[in-house]
Amino acid sequence: MRFFQRMRRSSLPAIDKYALAPWIPIDDYRNRAASIWRRRIGMAVRFQAGRQRQRGRVDLLVKLESPLTDSTALALRYNALLQIRLGLQKFDVLVIDPSTPLQPTHLQALAQGVRL
Amino acid sequence: MTREHSNADIAARLSHLQRVVLKEYRYLSYTAEKLQQADPQFRWLDAIEQNAELTERLDAFVSRFCRLQDTLGDKLLPTYLRVQLEPIGSVLDNLNRAEKLGLIPSVADWIEARGLRNNLVHEYTEDMDVLRQSILRAMQLVPMLDAATQKLGGKAASACLAVS
């Protein structure tokens, strides 16, 4: 028993509860995030998931098909739903619509992200 | 440390935190009201550099909004749950428990308020529309913090009497 306790202490890395669980593939997080959008919000969108960053968070760009005046409020709500379902502080969500002026972060996500 | 001492310490902490949240809410409510009176739609954000006084008031609002949420969710709630011999877990577990006990109106709103913090810092948020929408949402969430303060503060006060 002591051997296992010692081994656990020495060999396993400390788990950051706010980071992604290392045993769950990043694609699972992305697909579950997309599924939560479809179930709970349901507006027609195009998803673009950014590459996993070093700190272990998922970037999601949600591109709405029609204009929306309060896309920030929608991004906040969606992020809250994701955190409730999948854990705190794991996602950075950007919601844009056709009228949003594209910032460098949006362009980067659109160019390099994985389409879901 | 004896069990009696430990209970007295927890009761003292609970009582202190309960007084703190009431004060913090009073200050938050004052600043929110002043900001609403100045301009309910926050159009002045388009000329933020020319509105130093309102910007200071906005800083006070953001700071008080975040502080009250921290004290309620990260300090008072776990202490109250401990006194009530409820299981204490992660932040999310505690919030879910609080919602079930009727101490906070909605976990989703609470998490949303937590998520607002970064957006509310005007030095970082360069897009004024994002800042405006975030402030308006924070204003909408002030009554939620009021409800949590009254409910949790009231329950904490009763628990202090029962423990001491």
mmCIF file of N, CA, C and O in Angstrom, chain A residues 25-84:
data_model
loop_
_atom_site.group_PDB
_atom_site.id
_atom_site.type_symbol
_atom_site.label_atom_id
_atom_site.label_comp_id
_atom_site.label_asym_id
_atom_site.label_seq_id
_atom_site.Cartn_x
_atom_site.Cartn_y
_atom_site.Cartn_z
ATOM 1 N N PRO A 25 -9.884 13.102 -24.456
ATOM 2 C CA PRO A 25 -9.331 13.722 -25.668
ATOM 3 C C PRO A 25 -9.957 15.089 -25.928
ATOM 4 O O PRO A 25 -11.141 15.290 -25.650
ATOM 5 N N ILE A 26 -9.151 15.975 -26.468
ATOM 6 C CA ILE A 26 -9.609 17.345 -26.737
ATOM 7 C C ILE A 26 -10.822 17.350 -27.674
ATOM 8 O O ILE A 26 -11.731 18.156 -27.534
ATOM 9 N N ASP A 27 -10.853 16.381 -28.595
ATOM 10 C CA ASP A 27 -11.985 16.308 -29.528
ATOM 11 C C ASP A 27 -13.301 16.054 -28.794
ATOM 12 O O ASP A 27 -14.353 16.521 -29.221
ATOM 13 N N ASP A 28 -13.215 15.291 -27.698
ATOM 14 C CA ASP A 28 -14.432 15.037 -26.923
ATOM 15 C C ASP A 28 -14.978 16.333 -26.348
ATOM 16 O O ASP A 28 -16.184 16.579 -26.348
ATOM 17 N N TYR A 29 -14.069 17.157 -25.816
ATOM 18 C CA TYR A 29 -14.508 18.446 -25.275
ATOM 19 C C TYR A 29 -15.184 19.277 -26.363
ATOM 20 O O TYR A 29 -16.240 19.863 -26.164
ATOM 21 N N ARG A 30 -14.538 19.304 -27.531
ATOM 22 C CA ARG A 30 -15.078 20.124 -28.619
ATOM 23 C C ARG A 30 -16.449 19.618 -29.057
ATOM 24 O O ARG A 30 -17.385 20.384 -29.226
ATOM 25 N N ASN A 31 -16.548 18.290 -29.219
ATOM 26 C CA ASN A 31 -17.810 17.747 -29.706
ATOM 27 C C ASN A 31 -18.920 17.903 -28.673
ATOM 28 O O ASN A 31 -20.062 18.190 -29.025
ATOM 29 N N ARG A 32 -18.564 17.748 -27.401
ATOM 30 C CA ARG A 32 -19.584 17.928 -26.362
ATOM 31 C C ARG A 32 -20.018 19.389 -26.287
ATOM 32 O O ARG A 32 -21.184 19.692 -26.065
ATOM 33 N N ALA A 33 -19.049 20.287 -26.477
ATOM 34 C CA ALA A 33 -19.383 21.716 -26.478
ATOM 35 C C ALA A 33 -20.345 22.030 -27.617
ATOM 36 O O ALA A 33 -21.336 22.745 -27.436
ATOM 37 N N ALA A 34 -20.081 21.456 -28.794
ATOM 38 C CA ALA A 34 -20.949 21.697 -29.949
ATOM 39 C C ALA A 34 -22.335 21.099 -29.700
ATOM 40 O O ALA A 34 -23.357 21.711 -30.033
ATOM 41 N N SER A 35 -22.356 19.946 -29.046
ATOM 42 C CA SER A 35 -23.647 19.300 -28.775
ATOM 43 C C SER A 35 -24.465 20.115 -27.759
ATOM 44 O O SER A 35 -25.687 20.234 -27.882
ATOM 45 N N ILE A 36 -23.784 20.717 -26.774
ATOM 46 C CA ILE A 36 -24.496 21.562 -25.793
ATOM 47 C C ILE A 36 -25.103 22.775 -26.503
ATOM 48 O O ILE A 36 -26.229 23.174 -26.221
ATOM 49 N N TRP A 37 -24.380 23.321 -27.445
ATOM 50 C CA TRP A 37 -24.937 24.465 -28.201
ATOM 51 C C TRP A 37 -26.216 24.039 -28.924
ATOM 52 O O TRP A 37 -27.240 24.705 -28.853
ATOM 53 N N ARG A 38 -26.136 22.906 -29.612
ATOM 54 C CA ARG A 38 -27.296 22.475 -30.421
ATOM 55 C C ARG A 38 -28.497 22.187 -29.525
ATOM 56 O O ARG A 38 -29.617 22.529 -29.854
ATOM 57 N N ARG A 39 -28.235 21.573 -28.357
ATOM 58 C CA ARG A 39 -29.347 21.205 -27.479
ATOM 59 C C ARG A 39 -29.929 22.407 -26.746
ATOM 60 O O ARG A 39 -31.128 22.549 -26.633
ATOM 61 N N ARG A 40 -29.058 23.284 -26.230
ATOM 62 C CA ARG A 40 -29.534 24.328 -25.326
ATOM 63 C C ARG A 40 -29.785 25.670 -26.011
ATOM 64 O O ARG A 40 -30.574 26.469 -25.538
ATOM 65 N N ILE A 41 -29.061 25.957 -27.087
ATOM 66 C CA ILE A 41 -29.240 27.270 -27.734
ATOM 67 C C ILE A 41 -29.867 27.100 -29.106
ATOM 68 O O ILE A 41 -30.841 27.766 -29.426
ATOM 69 N N GLY A 42 -29.305 26.213 -29.898
ATOM 70 C CA GLY A 42 -30.010 25.772 -31.098
ATOM 71 C C GLY A 42 -29.978 26.682 -32.311
ATOM 72 O O GLY A 42 -30.544 26.339 -33.330
ATOM 73 N N MET A 43 -29.329 27.859 -32.208
ATOM 74 C CA MET A 43 -29.298 28.725 -33.391
ATOM 75 C C MET A 43 -28.315 28.142 -34.410
ATOM 76 O O MET A 43 -27.343 27.489 -34.028
ATOM 77 N N ALA A 44 -28.583 28.416 -35.672
ATOM 78 C CA ALA A 44 -27.711 27.873 -36.726
ATOM 79 C C ALA A 44 -26.347 28.550 -36.676
ATOM 80 O O ALA A 44 -26.256 29.774 -36.633
ATOM 81 N N VAL A 45 -25.305 27.748 -36.615
ATOM 82 C CA VAL A 45 -23.973 28.312 -36.478
ATOM 83 C C VAL A 45 -22.949 27.497 -37.246
ATOM 84 O O VAL A 45 -23.217 26.391 -37.692
ATOM 85 N N ARG A 46 -21.756 28.070 -37.339
ATOM 86 C CA ARG A 46 -20.603 27.312 -37.802
ATOM 87 C C ARG A 46 -19.583 27.368 -36.668
ATOM 88 O O ARG A 46 -19.247 28.445 -36.170
ATOM 89 N N PHE A 47 -19.152 26.213 -36.225
ATOM 90 C CA PHE A 47 -18.212 26.152 -35.103
ATOM 91 C C PHE A 47 -16.798 26.088 -35.592
ATOM 92 O O PHE A 47 -16.494 25.421 -36.573
ATOM 93 N N GLN A 48 -15.923 26.720 -34.913
ATOM 94 C CA GLN A 48 -14.522 26.636 -35.259
ATOM 95 C C GLN A 48 -13.771 26.476 -33.941
ATOM 96 O O GLN A 48 -13.843 27.351 -33.075
ATOM 97 N N ALA A 49 -13.123 25.363 -33.742
ATOM 98 C CA ALA A 49 -12.410 25.152 -32.479
ATOM 99 C C ALA A 49 -10.931 25.422 -32.685
ATOM 100 O O ALA A 49 -10.329 24.929 -33.642
ATOM 101 N N GLY A 50 -10.361 26.228 -31.802
ATOM 102 C CA GLY A 50 -8.941 26.555 -31.908
ATOM 103 C C GLY A 50 -8.083 25.394 -31.463
ATOM 104 O O GLY A 50 -8.580 24.426 -30.882
ATOM 105 N N ARG A 51 -6.801 25.508 -31.723
ATOM 106 C CA ARG A 51 -5.891 24.446 -31.268
ATOM 107 C C ARG A 51 -5.759 24.527 -29.752
ATOM 108 O O ARG A 51 -5.893 25.601 -29.173
ATOM 109 N N GLN A 52 -5.469 23.402 -29.144
ATOM 110 C CA GLN A 52 -5.331 23.376 -27.684
ATOM 111 C C GLN A 52 -4.107 24.198 -27.289
ATOM 112 O O GLN A 52 -3.042 24.059 -27.866
ATOM 113 N N ARG A 53 -4.297 25.051 -26.308
ATOM 114 C CA ARG A 53 -3.175 25.871 -25.884
ATOM 115 C C ARG A 53 -2.445 25.191 -24.736
ATOM 116 O O ARG A 53 -2.918 24.230 -24.152
ATOM 117 N N GLN A 54 -1.317 25.753 -24.398
ATOM 118 C CA GLN A 54 -0.468 25.091 -23.418
ATOM 119 C C GLN A 54 -1.154 24.945 -22.056
ATOM 120 O O GLN A 54 -1.005 23.953 -21.385
ATOM 121 N N ARG A 55 -1.930 25.961 -21.683
ATOM 122 C CA ARG A 55 -2.556 25.912 -20.369
ATOM 123 C C ARG A 55 -3.744 24.947 -20.331
ATOM 124 O O ARG A 55 -4.311 24.694 -19.289
ATOM 125 N N GLY A 56 -4.100 24.441 -21.471
ATOM 126 C CA GLY A 56 -5.159 23.439 -21.481
ATOM 127 C C GLY A 56 -6.549 24.014 -21.467
ATOM 128 O O GLY A 56 -7.364 23.666 -20.621
ATOM 129 N N ARG A 57 -6.811 24.915 -22.365
ATOM 130 C CA ARG A 57 -8.173 25.414 -22.513
ATOM 131 C C ARG A 57 -8.589 25.268 -23.969
ATOM 132 O O ARG A 57 -7.748 25.169 -24.859
ATOM 133 N N VAL A 58 -9.897 25.248 -24.189
ATOM 134 C CA VAL A 58 -10.398 25.107 -25.549
ATOM 135 C C VAL A 58 -10.931 26.458 -26.022
ATOM 136 O O VAL A 58 -11.735 27.079 -25.333
ATOM 137 N N ASP A 59 -10.462 26.903 -27.170
ATOM 138 C CA ASP A 59 -10.999 28.125 -27.780
ATOM 139 C C ASP A 59 -12.111 27.728 -28.730
ATOM 140 O O ASP A 59 -11.929 26.824 -29.544
ATOM 141 N N LEU A 60 -13.230 28.383 -28.614
ATOM 142 C CA LEU A 60 -14.336 28.094 -29.528
ATOM 143 C C LEU A 60 -14.792 29.380 -30.189
ATOM 144 O O LEU A 60 -15.023 30.379 -29.497
ATOM 145 N N LEU A 61 -14.881 29.361 -31.480
ATOM 146 C CA LEU A 61 -15.445 30.493 -32.197
ATOM 147 C C LEU A 61 -16.780 30.051 -32.768
ATOM 148 O O LEU A 61 -16.841 29.060 -33.501
ATOM 149 N N VAL A 62 -17.832 30.745 -32.408
ATOM 150 C CA VAL A 62 -19.158 30.396 -32.906
ATOM 151 C C VAL A 62 -19.572 31.478 -33.891
ATOM 152 O O VAL A 62 -19.653 32.654 -33.526
ATOM 153 N N LYS A 63 -19.795 31.077 -35.119
ATOM 154 C CA LYS A 63 -20.151 32.057 -36.153
ATOM 155 C C LYS A 63 -21.638 31.930 -36.454
ATOM 156 O O LYS A 63 -22.076 30.927 -37.020
ATOM 157 N N LEU A 64 -22.405 32.935 -36.044
ATOM 158 C CA LEU A 64 -23.852 32.893 -36.276
ATOM 159 C C LEU A 64 -24.144 33.183 -37.743
ATOM 160 O O LEU A 64 -23.419 33.945 -38.386
ATOM 161 N N GLU A 65 -25.234 32.594 -38.225
ATOM 162 C CA GLU A 65 -25.566 32.807 -39.632
ATOM 163 C C GLU A 65 -26.380 34.074 -39.856
ATOM 164 O O GLU A 65 -26.467 34.582 -40.951
ATOM 165 N N SER A 66 -27.011 34.559 -38.759
ATOM 166 C CA SER A 66 -27.772 35.808 -38.910
ATOM 167 C C SER A 66 -27.309 36.806 -37.839
ATOM 168 O O SER A 66 -26.806 36.395 -36.790
ATOM 169 N N PRO A 67 -27.472 38.111 -38.092
ATOM 170 C CA PRO A 67 -26.969 39.111 -37.145
ATOM 171 C C PRO A 67 -27.701 39.057 -35.798
ATOM 172 O O PRO A 67 -28.882 38.712 -35.728
ATOM 173 N N LEU A 68 -26.982 39.418 -34.748
ATOM 174 C CA LEU A 68 -27.558 39.410 -33.397
ATOM 175 C C LEU A 68 -26.987 40.617 -32.655
ATOM 176 O O LEU A 68 -25.778 40.861 -32.705
ATOM 177 N N THR A 69 -27.859 41.362 -31.974
ATOM 178 C CA THR A 69 -27.373 42.589 -31.317
ATOM 179 C C THR A 69 -26.553 42.282 -30.055
ATOM 180 O O THR A 69 -25.618 42.992 -29.742
ATOM 181 N N ASP A 70 -26.932 41.236 -29.326
ATOM 182 C CA ASP A 70 -26.209 40.993 -28.068
ATOM 183 C C ASP A 70 -25.431 39.670 -28.102
ATOM 184 O O ASP A 70 -25.696 38.754 -27.334
ATOM 185 N N SER A 71 -24.476 39.601 -29.019
ATOM 186 C CA SER A 71 -23.693 38.367 -29.152
ATOM 187 C C SER A 71 -22.795 38.145 -27.930
ATOM 188 O O SER A 71 -22.492 37.004 -27.582
ATOM 189 N N THR A 72 -22.395 39.229 -27.251
ATOM 190 C CA THR A 72 -21.561 39.076 -26.042
ATOM 191 C C THR A 72 -22.354 38.361 -24.946
ATOM 192 O O THR A 72 -21.829 37.470 -24.275
ATOM 193 N N ALA A 73 -23.609 38.773 -24.782
ATOM 194 C CA ALA A 73 -24.456 38.143 -23.758
ATOM 195 C C ALA A 73 -24.645 36.659 -24.075
ATOM 196 O O ALA A 73 -24.613 35.805 -23.176
ATOM 197 N N LEU A 74 -24.806 36.352 -25.365
ATOM 198 C CA LEU A 74 -24.978 34.950 -25.770
ATOM 199 C C LEU A 74 -23.699 34.148 -25.488
ATOM 200 O O LEU A 74 -23.767 33.013 -24.996
ATOM 201 N N ALA A 75 -22.539 34.767 -25.763
ATOM 202 C CA ALA A 75 -21.260 34.085 -25.492
ATOM 203 C C ALA A 75 -21.112 33.804 -23.999
ATOM 204 O O ALA A 75 -20.674 32.717 -23.603
ATOM 205 N N LEU A 76 -21.510 34.756 -23.180
ATOM 206 C CA LEU A 76 -21.406 34.574 -21.725
ATOM 207 C C LEU A 76 -22.314 33.446 -21.245
ATOM 208 O O LEU A 76 -21.931 32.618 -20.419
ATOM 209 N N ARG A 77 -23.530 33.424 -21.794
ATOM 210 C CA ARG A 77 -24.493 32.393 -21.380
ATOM 211 C C ARG A 77 -23.995 30.999 -21.801
ATOM 212 O O ARG A 77 -24.055 30.053 -21.036
ATOM 213 N N TYR A 78 -23.515 30.938 -23.033
ATOM 214 C CA TYR A 78 -23.035 29.657 -23.558
ATOM 215 C C TYR A 78 -21.840 29.169 -22.743
ATOM 216 O O TYR A 78 -21.752 27.991 -22.380
ATOM 217 N N ASN A 79 -20.939 30.088 -22.417
ATOM 218 C CA ASN A 79 -19.764 29.718 -21.618
ATOM 219 C C ASN A 79 -20.191 29.196 -20.240
ATOM 220 O O ASN A 79 -19.633 28.229 -19.721
ATOM 221 N N ALA A 80 -21.224 29.847 -19.666
ATOM 222 C CA ALA A 80 -21.720 29.394 -18.359
ATOM 223 C C ALA A 80 -22.279 27.975 -18.457
ATOM 224 O O ALA A 80 -22.016 27.120 -17.605
ATOM 225 N N LEU A 81 -23.038 27.705 -19.535
ATOM 226 C CA LEU A 81 -23.607 26.357 -19.723
ATOM 227 C C LEU A 81 -22.497 25.321 -19.888
ATOM 228 O O LEU A 81 -22.558 24.221 -19.335
ATOM 229 N N LEU A 82 -21.456 25.693 -20.640
ATOM 230 C CA LEU A 82 -20.326 24.772 -20.840
ATOM 231 C C LEU A 82 -19.634 24.463 -19.513
ATOM 232 O O LEU A 82 -19.269 23.323 -19.235
ATOM 233 N N GLN A 83 -19.456 25.515 -18.713
ATOM 234 C CA GLN A 83 -18.746 25.324 -17.443
ATOM 235 C C GLN A 83 -19.545 24.444 -16.487
ATOM 236 O O GLN A 83 -18.975 23.639 -15.763
ATOM 237 N N ILE A 84 -20.872 24.609 -16.510
ATOM 238 C CA ILE A 84 -21.712 23.777 -15.641
ATOM 239 C C ILE A 84 -21.599 22.316 -16.054
ATOM 240 O O ILE A 84 -21.489 21.422 -15.221
#
